[in-house]
Short mmCIF file of C-alpha atoms in Angstrom, two decimals:
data_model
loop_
_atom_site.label_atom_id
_atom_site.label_comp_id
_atom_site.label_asym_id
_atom_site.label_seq_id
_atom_site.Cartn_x
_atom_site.Cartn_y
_atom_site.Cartn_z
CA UNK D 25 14.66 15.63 13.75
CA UNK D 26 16.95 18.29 12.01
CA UNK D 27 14.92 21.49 10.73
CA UNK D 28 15.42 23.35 7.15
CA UNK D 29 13.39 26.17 7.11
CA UNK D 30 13.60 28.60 3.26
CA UNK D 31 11.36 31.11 1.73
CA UNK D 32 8.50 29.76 -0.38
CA UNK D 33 7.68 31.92 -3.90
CA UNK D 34 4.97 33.83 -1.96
CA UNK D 35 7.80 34.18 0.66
CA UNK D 36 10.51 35.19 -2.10
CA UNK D 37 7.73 38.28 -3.29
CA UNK D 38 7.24 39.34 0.05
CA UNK D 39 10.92 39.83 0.56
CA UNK D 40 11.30 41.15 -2.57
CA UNK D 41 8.47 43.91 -1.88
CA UNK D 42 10.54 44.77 1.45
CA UNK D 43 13.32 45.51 -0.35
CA UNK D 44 11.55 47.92 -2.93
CA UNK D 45 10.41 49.47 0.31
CA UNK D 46 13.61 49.99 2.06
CA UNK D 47 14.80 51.54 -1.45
CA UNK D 48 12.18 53.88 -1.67
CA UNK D 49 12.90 54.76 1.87
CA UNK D 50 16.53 55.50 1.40
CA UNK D 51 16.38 57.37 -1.71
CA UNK D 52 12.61 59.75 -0.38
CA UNK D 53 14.32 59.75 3.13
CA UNK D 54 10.71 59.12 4.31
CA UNK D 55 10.61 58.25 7.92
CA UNK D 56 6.91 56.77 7.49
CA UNK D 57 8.12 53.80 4.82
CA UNK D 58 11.24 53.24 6.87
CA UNK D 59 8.88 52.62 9.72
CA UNK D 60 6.52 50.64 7.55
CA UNK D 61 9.21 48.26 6.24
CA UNK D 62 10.75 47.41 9.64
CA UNK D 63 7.27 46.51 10.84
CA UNK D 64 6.62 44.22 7.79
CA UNK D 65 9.66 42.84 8.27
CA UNK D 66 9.94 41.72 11.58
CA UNK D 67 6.39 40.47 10.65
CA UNK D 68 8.14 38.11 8.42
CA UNK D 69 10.80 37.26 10.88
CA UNK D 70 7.84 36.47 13.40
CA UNK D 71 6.11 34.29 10.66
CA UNK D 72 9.45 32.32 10.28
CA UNK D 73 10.15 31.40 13.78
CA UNK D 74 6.62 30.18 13.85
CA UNK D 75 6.56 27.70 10.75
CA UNK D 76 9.62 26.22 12.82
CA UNK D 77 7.77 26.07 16.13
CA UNK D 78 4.70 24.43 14.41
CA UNK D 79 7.03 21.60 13.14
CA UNK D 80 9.03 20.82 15.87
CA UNK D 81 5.74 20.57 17.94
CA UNK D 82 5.11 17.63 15.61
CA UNK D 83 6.54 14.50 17.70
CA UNK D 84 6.43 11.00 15.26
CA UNK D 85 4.99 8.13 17.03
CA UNK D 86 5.17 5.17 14.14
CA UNK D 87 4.72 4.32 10.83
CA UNK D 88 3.52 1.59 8.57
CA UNK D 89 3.41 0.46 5.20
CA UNK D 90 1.71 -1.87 3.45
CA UNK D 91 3.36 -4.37 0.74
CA UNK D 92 1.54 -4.17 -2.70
CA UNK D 93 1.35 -5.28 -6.15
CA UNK D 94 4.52 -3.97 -8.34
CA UNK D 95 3.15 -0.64 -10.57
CA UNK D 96 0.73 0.32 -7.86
CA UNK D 97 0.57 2.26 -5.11
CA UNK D 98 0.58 1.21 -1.63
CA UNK D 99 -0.34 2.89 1.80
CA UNK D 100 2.06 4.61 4.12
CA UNK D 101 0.35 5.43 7.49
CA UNK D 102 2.39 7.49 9.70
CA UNK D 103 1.40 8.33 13.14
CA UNK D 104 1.72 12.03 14.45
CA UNK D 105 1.34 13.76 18.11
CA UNK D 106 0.72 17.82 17.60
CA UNK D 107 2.38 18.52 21.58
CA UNK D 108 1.07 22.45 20.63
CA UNK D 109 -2.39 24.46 21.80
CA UNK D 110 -2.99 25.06 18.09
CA UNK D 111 -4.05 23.60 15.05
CA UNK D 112 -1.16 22.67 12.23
CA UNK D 113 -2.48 22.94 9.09
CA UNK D 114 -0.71 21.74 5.56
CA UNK D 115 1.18 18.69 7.12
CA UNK D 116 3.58 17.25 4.20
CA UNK D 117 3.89 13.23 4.40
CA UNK D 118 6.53 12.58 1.56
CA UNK D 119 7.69 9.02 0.54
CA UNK D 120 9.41 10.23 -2.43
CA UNK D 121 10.18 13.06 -4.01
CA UNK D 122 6.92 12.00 -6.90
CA UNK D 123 3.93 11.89 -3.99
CA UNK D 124 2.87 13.91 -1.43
CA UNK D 125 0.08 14.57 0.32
CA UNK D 126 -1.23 17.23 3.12
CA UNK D 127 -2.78 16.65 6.40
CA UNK D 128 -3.85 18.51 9.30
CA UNK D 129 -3.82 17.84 13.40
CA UNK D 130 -5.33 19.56 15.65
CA UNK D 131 -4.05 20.94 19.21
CA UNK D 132 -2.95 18.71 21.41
CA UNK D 133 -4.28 15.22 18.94
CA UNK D 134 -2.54 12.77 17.51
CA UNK D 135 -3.22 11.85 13.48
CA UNK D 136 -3.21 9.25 11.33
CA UNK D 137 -2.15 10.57 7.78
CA UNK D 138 -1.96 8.23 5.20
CA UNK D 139 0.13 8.69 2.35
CA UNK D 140 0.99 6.86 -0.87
CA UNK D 141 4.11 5.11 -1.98
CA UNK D 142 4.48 3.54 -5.61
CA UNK D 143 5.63 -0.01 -5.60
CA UNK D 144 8.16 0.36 -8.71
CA UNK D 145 9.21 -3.43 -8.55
CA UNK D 146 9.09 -6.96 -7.30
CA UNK D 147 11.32 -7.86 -4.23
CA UNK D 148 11.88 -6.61 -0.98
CA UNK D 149 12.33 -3.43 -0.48
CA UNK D 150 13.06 -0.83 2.56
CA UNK D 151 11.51 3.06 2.75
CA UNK D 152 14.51 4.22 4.96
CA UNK D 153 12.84 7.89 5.66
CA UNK D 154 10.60 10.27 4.90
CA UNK D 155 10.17 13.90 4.68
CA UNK D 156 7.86 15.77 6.86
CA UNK D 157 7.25 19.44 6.30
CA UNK D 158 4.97 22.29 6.74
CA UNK D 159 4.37 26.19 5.75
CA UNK D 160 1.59 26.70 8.57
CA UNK D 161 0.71 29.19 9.62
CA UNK D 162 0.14 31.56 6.80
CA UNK D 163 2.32 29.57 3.35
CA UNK D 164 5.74 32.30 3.30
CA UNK D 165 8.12 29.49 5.03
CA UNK D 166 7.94 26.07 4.16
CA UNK D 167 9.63 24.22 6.91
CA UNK D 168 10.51 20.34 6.69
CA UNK D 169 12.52 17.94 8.08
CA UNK D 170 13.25 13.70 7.85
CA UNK D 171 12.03 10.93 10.00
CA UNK D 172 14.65 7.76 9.40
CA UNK D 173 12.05 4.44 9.18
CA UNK D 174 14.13 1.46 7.80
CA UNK D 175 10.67 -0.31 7.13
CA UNK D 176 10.23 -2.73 5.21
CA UNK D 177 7.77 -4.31 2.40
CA UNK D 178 7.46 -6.74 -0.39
CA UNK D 179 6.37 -5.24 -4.29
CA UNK D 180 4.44 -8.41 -5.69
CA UNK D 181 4.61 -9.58 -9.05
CA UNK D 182 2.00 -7.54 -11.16
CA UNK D 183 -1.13 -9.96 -11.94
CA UNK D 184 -0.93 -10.84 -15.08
CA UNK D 185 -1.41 -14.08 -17.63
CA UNK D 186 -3.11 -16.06 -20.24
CA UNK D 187 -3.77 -19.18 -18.43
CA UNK D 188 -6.92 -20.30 -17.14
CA UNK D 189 -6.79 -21.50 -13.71
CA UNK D 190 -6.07 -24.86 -12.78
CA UNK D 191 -9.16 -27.54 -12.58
CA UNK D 192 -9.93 -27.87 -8.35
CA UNK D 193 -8.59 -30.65 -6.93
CA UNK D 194 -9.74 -32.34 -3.29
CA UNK D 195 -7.55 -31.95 -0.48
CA UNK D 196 -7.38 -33.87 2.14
CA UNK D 197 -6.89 -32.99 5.99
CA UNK D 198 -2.77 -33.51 5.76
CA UNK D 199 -2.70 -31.14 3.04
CA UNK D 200 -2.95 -33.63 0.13
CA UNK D 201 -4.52 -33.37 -3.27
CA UNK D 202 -6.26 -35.86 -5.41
CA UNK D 203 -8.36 -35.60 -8.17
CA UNK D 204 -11.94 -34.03 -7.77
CA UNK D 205 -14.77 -36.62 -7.42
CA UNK D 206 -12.18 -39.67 -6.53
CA UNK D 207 -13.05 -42.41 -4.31
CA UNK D 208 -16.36 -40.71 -2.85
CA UNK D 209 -19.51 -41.75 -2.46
CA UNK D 210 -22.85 -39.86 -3.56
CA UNK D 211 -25.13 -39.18 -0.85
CA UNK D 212 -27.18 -36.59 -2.75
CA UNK D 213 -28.02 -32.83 -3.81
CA UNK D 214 -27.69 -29.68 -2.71
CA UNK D 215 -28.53 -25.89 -4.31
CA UNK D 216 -26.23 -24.35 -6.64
CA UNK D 217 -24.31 -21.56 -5.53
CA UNK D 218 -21.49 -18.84 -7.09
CA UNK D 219 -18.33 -20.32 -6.63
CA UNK D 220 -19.53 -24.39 -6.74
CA UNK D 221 -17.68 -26.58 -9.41
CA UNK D 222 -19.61 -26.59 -12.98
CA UNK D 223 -18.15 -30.42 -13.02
CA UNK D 224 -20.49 -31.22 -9.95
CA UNK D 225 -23.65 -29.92 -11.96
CA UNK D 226 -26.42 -32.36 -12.15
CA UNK D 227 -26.72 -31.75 -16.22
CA UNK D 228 -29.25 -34.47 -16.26
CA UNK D 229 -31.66 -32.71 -13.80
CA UNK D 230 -31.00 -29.48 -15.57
CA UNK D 231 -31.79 -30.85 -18.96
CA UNK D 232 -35.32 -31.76 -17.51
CA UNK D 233 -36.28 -28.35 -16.13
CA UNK D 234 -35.23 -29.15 -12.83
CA UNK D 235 -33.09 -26.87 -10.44
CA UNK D 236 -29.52 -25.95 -10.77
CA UNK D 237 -28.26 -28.59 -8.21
CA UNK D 238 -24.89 -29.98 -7.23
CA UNK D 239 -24.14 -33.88 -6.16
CA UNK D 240 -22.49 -33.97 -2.77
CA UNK D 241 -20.10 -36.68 -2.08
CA UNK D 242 -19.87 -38.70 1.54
CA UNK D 243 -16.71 -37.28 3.22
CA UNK D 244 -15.50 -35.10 0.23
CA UNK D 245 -13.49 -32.19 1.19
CA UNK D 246 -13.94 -28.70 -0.70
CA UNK D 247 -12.35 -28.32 -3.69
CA UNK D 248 -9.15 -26.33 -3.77
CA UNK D 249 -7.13 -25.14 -6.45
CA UNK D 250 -3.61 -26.12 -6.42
CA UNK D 251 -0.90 -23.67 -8.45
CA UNK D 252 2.34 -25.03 -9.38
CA UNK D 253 5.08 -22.80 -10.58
CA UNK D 254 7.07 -25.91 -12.38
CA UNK D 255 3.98 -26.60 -14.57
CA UNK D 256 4.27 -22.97 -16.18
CA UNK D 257 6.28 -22.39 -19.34
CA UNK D 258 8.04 -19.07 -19.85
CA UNK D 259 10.28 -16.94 -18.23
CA UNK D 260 10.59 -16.46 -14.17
CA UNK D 261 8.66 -13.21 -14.15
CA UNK D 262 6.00 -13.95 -16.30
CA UNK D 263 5.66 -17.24 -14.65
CA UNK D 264 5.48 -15.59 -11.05
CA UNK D 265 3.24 -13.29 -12.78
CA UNK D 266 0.86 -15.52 -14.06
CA UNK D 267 0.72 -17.02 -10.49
CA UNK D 268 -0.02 -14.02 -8.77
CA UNK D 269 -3.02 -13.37 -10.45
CA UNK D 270 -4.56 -16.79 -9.47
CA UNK D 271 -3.83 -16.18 -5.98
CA UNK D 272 -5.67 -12.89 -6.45
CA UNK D 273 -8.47 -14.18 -8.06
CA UNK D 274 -8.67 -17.60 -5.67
CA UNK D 275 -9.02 -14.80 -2.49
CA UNK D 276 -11.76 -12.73 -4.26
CA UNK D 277 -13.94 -15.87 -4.62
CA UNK D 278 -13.25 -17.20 -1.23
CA UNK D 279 -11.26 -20.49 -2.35
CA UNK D 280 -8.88 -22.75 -1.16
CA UNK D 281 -5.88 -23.22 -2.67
CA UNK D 282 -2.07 -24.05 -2.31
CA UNK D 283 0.94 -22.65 -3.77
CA UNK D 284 3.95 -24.49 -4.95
CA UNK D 285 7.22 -22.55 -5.63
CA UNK D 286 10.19 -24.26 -6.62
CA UNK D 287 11.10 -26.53 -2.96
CA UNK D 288 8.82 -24.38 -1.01
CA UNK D 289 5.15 -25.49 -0.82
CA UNK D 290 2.63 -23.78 1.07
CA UNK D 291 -0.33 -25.68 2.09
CA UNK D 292 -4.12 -25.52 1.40
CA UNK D 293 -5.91 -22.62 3.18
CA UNK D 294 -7.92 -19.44 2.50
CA UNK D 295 -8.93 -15.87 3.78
CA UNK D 296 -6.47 -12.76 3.67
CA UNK D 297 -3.01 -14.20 5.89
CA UNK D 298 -3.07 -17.21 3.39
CA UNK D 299 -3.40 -15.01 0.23
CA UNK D 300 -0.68 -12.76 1.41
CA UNK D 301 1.94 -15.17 2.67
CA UNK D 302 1.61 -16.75 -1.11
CA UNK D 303 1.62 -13.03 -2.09
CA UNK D 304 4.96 -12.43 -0.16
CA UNK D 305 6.93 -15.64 -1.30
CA UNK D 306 5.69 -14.52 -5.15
CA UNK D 307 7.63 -11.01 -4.28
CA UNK D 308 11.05 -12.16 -3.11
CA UNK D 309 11.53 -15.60 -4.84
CA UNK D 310 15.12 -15.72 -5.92
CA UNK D 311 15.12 -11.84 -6.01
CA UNK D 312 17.59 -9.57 -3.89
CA UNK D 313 16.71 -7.47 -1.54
CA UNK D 314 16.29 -3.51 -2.89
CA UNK D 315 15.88 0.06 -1.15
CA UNK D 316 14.10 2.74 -2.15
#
């Protein structure tokens, strides 16, 4: 990693009082400020050399970064060995040039410092480096130099829509949907719970006082949800939109569901890998690839 080292502003006023000094000197002839300014500023040469040893002794080890929803932020976590004795103190992780954050490591550790990178749009996109920096140990030099990453993520579409969500359909073990409630036999009750179908509420025992139940079919299947980008109207975006906030809501209450994007389908499933898979095909459907 290639260095820059400059003065910060506290930097710029210390050099600045120097020079005052060395005036003063010249014009009083004074031995004692001549004496006093040389001091100072090999002081400040000494400061310098070590805001440049404290970053090179940070060695990179790897980065990540997470895809996220487009608007948002999303997490960069980037890896760092401090190979000194000493603490390093005000560790720079910067994305961008709009976000940064400081971190510190001590002697001899390795740290995890996670930063935060703003997903401006949908698609794929690549964070090709970043800029590490420090002004350790005492703030006069800020020192900073960049770490090439070429890593890539996906921006999903932002969540947003009108539509209600689909009524749940029953899938079946190939993957197959049919209508809730077809071709299944009743073989009783069982307690209500968040997240059940209202259309398998016994209304008629509720009506006479008794507990919220649910009829439970012979060989039924749970009921999934099953999103269909040809059924939207609208434009691309706000269709893809409008689908990426029912896969968002499906994974917060725990359901199944499967996605179908134009030829692509995506069977039934559930838990995080499902929801981001449908995620990731929302992000770069018939989009080209971007860098930021």
């Amino acid at each position: 990693m290639k260095i820059y080292i400059i003065p910060t502003r506290f930097g710029l006023m210390a050099a600045a009082s120097l020079a005052v000094m060395l005036t003063a000197g010249i014009i009083y002839t004074n031995n004692s400020i001549f004496l006093i300014t040389f001091t100072a500023a090999s002081l400040l040469l000494a400061l310098m050399i070590e805001t440049h040893r404290n970053l090179k002794a940070l060695e990179f080890v790897r980065a990540e970064i997470s895809s996220g929803f487009a608007g948002s932020l999303t997490e960069l976590r980037v890896l760092l060995r401090n190979n000194s004795k000493r603490r390093i103190s005000n560790i720079e992780i910067s994305p961008n040039s709009d976000i940064a954050q400081k971190f510190s490591i001590g002697g001899g550790d390795q740290g995890l410092c996670v930063a935060h990178l703003e997903v401006k749009a949908r698609g794929q996109h690549t964070l090709r480096r970043i800029r590490i920096g420090t002004t350790a140990p005492v703030g006069l030099f800020w020192a900073w130099g960049y770490i090439q990453l070429n890593q890539k993520y996906v921006g999903y579409p932002k969540p947003a829509g009108p539509a209600p969500v689909p009524d749940p359909v029953q899938s079946n073990d190939r993957g197959q949907s049919r209508s809730a409630g077809e071709g299944d036999d009743f073989s009783g009750h069982k307690t209500f719970e968040a997240g059940h179908s209202w259309r398998r509420i016994d209304w008629k025992a509720v009506s006479r006082g008794r507990p919220w139940m649910t009829k439970n079919f012979q060989g039924a299947h749970p009921e999934s949800l099953y999103f269909d980008f040809s059924k939207l109207q609208g434009e691309t975006e706000s269709r893809l939109s409008q689908l990426s906030l029912w896969v968002k809501q499906a994974h917060a209450q725990n359901q199944t569901f499967a996605l179908k994007l134009g030829p692509k389908s995506i069977p039934f499933g559930s838990g995080s890998a499902h929801a981001i898979k449908c995620l990731e095909e929302l992000g770069v459907y018939e989009h080209e690839s971007q860098a930021s």
